[in-house]
Amino acid sequence: MFMPLRCDQTTPWPLLQTHFAEQGRHLDMRRAFEQDADRFAHFSQSAPHVFADLSKNLWDRDSEALLLDLARATGLEAHRNAMFAGEAINTTENRAVLHTLLRRPANVALPGDVPETAQRLADVHATLNAMLAFAEEVRSDTAITDVVNIGIGGSDLGPHMAVRALEEFRIPSKRFHFVSNVDGHELHHVLQGLKAESTLFIIASKTFTTAETMMNARSALAWFAAQGGQDVAGHFVALSTNLEATRALGITTTFGFWDWVGGRYSLWSAIGLPMAIAIGEQGFREFLAGGHAMDEHFRTAPLAQNLPVRLGLLDVWYRNFYGFTSRCVAPYHASMCRYAAYLQQLEMESNGKRVALDGSTLTCATSPAIWGEPGTNGQHAFFQMLHQGADVLPLEIVAVRKASHPLPGHQQKVLANALAQTQALMVGKASDDGHRHFPGNRPSTLILLDALTPATLGALIALQEHRVFVSGSLWGINSFDQWGVELGKVLAKDLETRWDSGELAGLDGSTAGLLQMLRTPAV
Ligand code: F6P
């Protein structure tokens, strides 16, 4: 099994440190553009369905060349190939990492494929075909007006983000609802507007043990029965790798997936059912094809012209050399309002680690915090800090050239604003009045799509998955487990028991005090 080398233990690492100290940290992008007439062309990168301008970033050809050396020294290419081939690169769970197989066309073999691949690919397509046929049935069933997805984390964020992003492609005769939070306000609010006979509940959970989803599923089943609903098989469908548990809950209409699909990478599997119902079989297949096209780019393009690689290297450069602690993501498309939330799980759950694959503790920082809101809204809220705050926070914009609405004038305005933000951040504006002074030289990346379609969204999401792989691989961490979420789950269970018993022994003073307070009924 191939294991990448931690980047902080390779020969190019100290070279990059010296380069940063002597040159990198002094880079002024305005001067860099004057000195390098081809800077825009050099730092432009096309990939399937996506164009990216990386030129308004704090790097030059020398820093990029050293970062590419760093990638080679860690064994990034071999690690990438091991992932595509189905090796068990998720070593702490001894699992393959094969979300790319979910979008691989049937009968395509890759060099180095592990022996199980052909069978896995056949299973993928059999489930995909069945899931898409079911989606088409639901689409043509006029009795179903509301689809409620109950799931959390990867079983919510992906379908929620995509159904919202692709609203122009959505079947108009159905409403889509997403319930994730164990806070009953959310489910209660959704149920209030529904009727049992016209609702389809999708219970989405890879493990089918997640406390929030199980609670919401039970409450939905109870509500359905209380409303006089009879046909659970016709109104509840489960998406899971744990089909035994779905049956135990009384749900017999099921679509499965596999332990080699991580929750935050599962939108391409049966977890995509709400999206398939929303945009139909053809749309979903286009989404998969967009993702596959990006996979092929990542798998085959030379590192220096490989968009996920270039983005991932920039992430390492910013996090470990500049010390930037977060990245702001701003899609300039109102329908992409769940995009930042989706990327938060993708990157922070994948790369929020401080121990390398070999168990050693890293000496360098890992995942930045990811946050953001669609533009232009963010401009009137937190962009002030991007322009004049004491911290430098890289911005990543997604802009879409062609609007899918007919309103005149809007699209030019939204695109001009996206471009103006990147320009203002870099160019700045000198003033003797400190309050009105814009320091400039602040980094941004602009990712451009021709239109927001199933195919372009698929390519964009696969691009983001792979850039997270690149930085995680350089850091030598396992981007595919999430042990950090476990402790809170165990403690919540313990507190629930203590709630009933009133037992406070062994708790810290704050938790004991708060529990005691919360156990007394609110007035
Ligand atoms: O608790 C974290 C997590 O395991 C995520 O990784 C996952 O996407 C989410 O919970 C939901 O898990 P499941 O799909 O098994 O309900």
PDB file of C-alpha atoms and ligand atoms in Angstrom, residues 151-155 204-210 213 257 262-264 271 345 349 482 485-486 489, ligand 1:
ATOM      1  CA  GLY A 151     -30.055  12.968   6.692  1.00  0.00           C
ATOM      2  CA  ILE A 152     -27.127  14.934   8.094  1.00  0.00           C
ATOM      3  CA  GLY A 153     -23.537  15.747   7.111  1.00  0.00           C
ATOM      4  CA  GLY A 154     -22.702  14.067   3.831  1.00  0.00           C
ATOM      5  CA  SER A 155     -26.205  12.624   3.695  1.00  0.00           C
ATOM      6  CA  ALA A 204     -30.368   8.965   4.003  1.00  0.00           C
ATOM      7  CA  SER A 205     -27.621   7.637   6.240  1.00  0.00           C
ATOM      8  CA  LYS A 206     -24.492   5.751   5.281  1.00  0.00           C
ATOM      9  CA  THR A 207     -24.323   3.982   8.650  1.00  0.00           C
ATOM     10  CA  PHE A 208     -28.014   4.147   9.561  1.00  0.00           C
ATOM     11  CA  THR A 209     -26.914   4.682  13.144  1.00  0.00           C
ATOM     12  CA  THR A 210     -26.524   8.481  13.189  1.00  0.00           C
ATOM     13  CA  THR A 213     -31.218  10.900  11.468  1.00  0.00           C
ATOM     14  CA  PHE A 257     -23.882   1.934  -1.432  1.00  0.00           C
ATOM     15  CA  GLY A 262     -17.029   8.408   2.284  1.00  0.00           C
ATOM     16  CA  GLY A 263     -20.096  10.273   3.573  1.00  0.00           C
ATOM     17  CA  ARG A 264     -18.825  13.654   2.336  1.00  0.00           C
ATOM     18  CA  ILE A 271     -27.404   9.568  -1.653  1.00  0.00           C
ATOM     19  CA  GLN A 345     -17.544  19.511   5.448  1.00  0.00           C
ATOM     20  CA  GLU A 349     -13.751  17.049   7.921  1.00  0.00           C
ATOM     21  CA  GLN A 482     -13.263  11.571  10.821  1.00  0.00           C
ATOM     22  CA  VAL A 485     -16.521  13.697  15.537  1.00  0.00           C
ATOM     23  CA  GLU A 486     -16.764  10.682  17.847  1.00  0.00           C
ATOM     24  CA  LYS A 489     -21.355  11.847  20.135  1.00  0.00           C
TER      25      LYS A 489
HETATM   26  O1  F6P B   1     -20.459  12.480  12.291  1.00  0.00           O
HETATM   27  C1  F6P B   1     -19.838  12.724  11.077  1.00  0.00           C
HETATM   28  C2  F6P B   1     -20.448  11.892   9.990  1.00  0.00           C
HETATM   29  O2  F6P B   1     -20.068  10.583  10.128  1.00  0.00           O
HETATM   30  C3  F6P B   1     -20.098  12.415   8.609  1.00  0.00           C
HETATM   31  O3  F6P B   1     -18.849  11.993   8.192  1.00  0.00           O
HETATM   32  C4  F6P B   1     -21.236  11.901   7.809  1.00  0.00           C
HETATM   33  O4  F6P B   1     -21.340  12.515   6.561  1.00  0.00           O
HETATM   34  C5  F6P B   1     -22.383  12.199   8.732  1.00  0.00           C
HETATM   35  O5  F6P B   1     -21.865  11.955  10.025  1.00  0.00           O
HETATM   36  C6  F6P B   1     -23.627  11.404   8.512  1.00  0.00           C
HETATM   37  O6  F6P B   1     -23.373  10.043   8.617  1.00  0.00           O
HETATM   38  P1  F6P B   1     -24.408   8.997   8.088  1.00  0.00           P
HETATM   39  O7  F6P B   1     -24.569   9.191   6.628  1.00  0.00           O
HETATM   40  O8  F6P B   1     -23.817   7.656   8.432  1.00  0.00           O
HETATM   41  O9  F6P B   1     -25.706   9.229   8.803  1.00  0.00           O
END
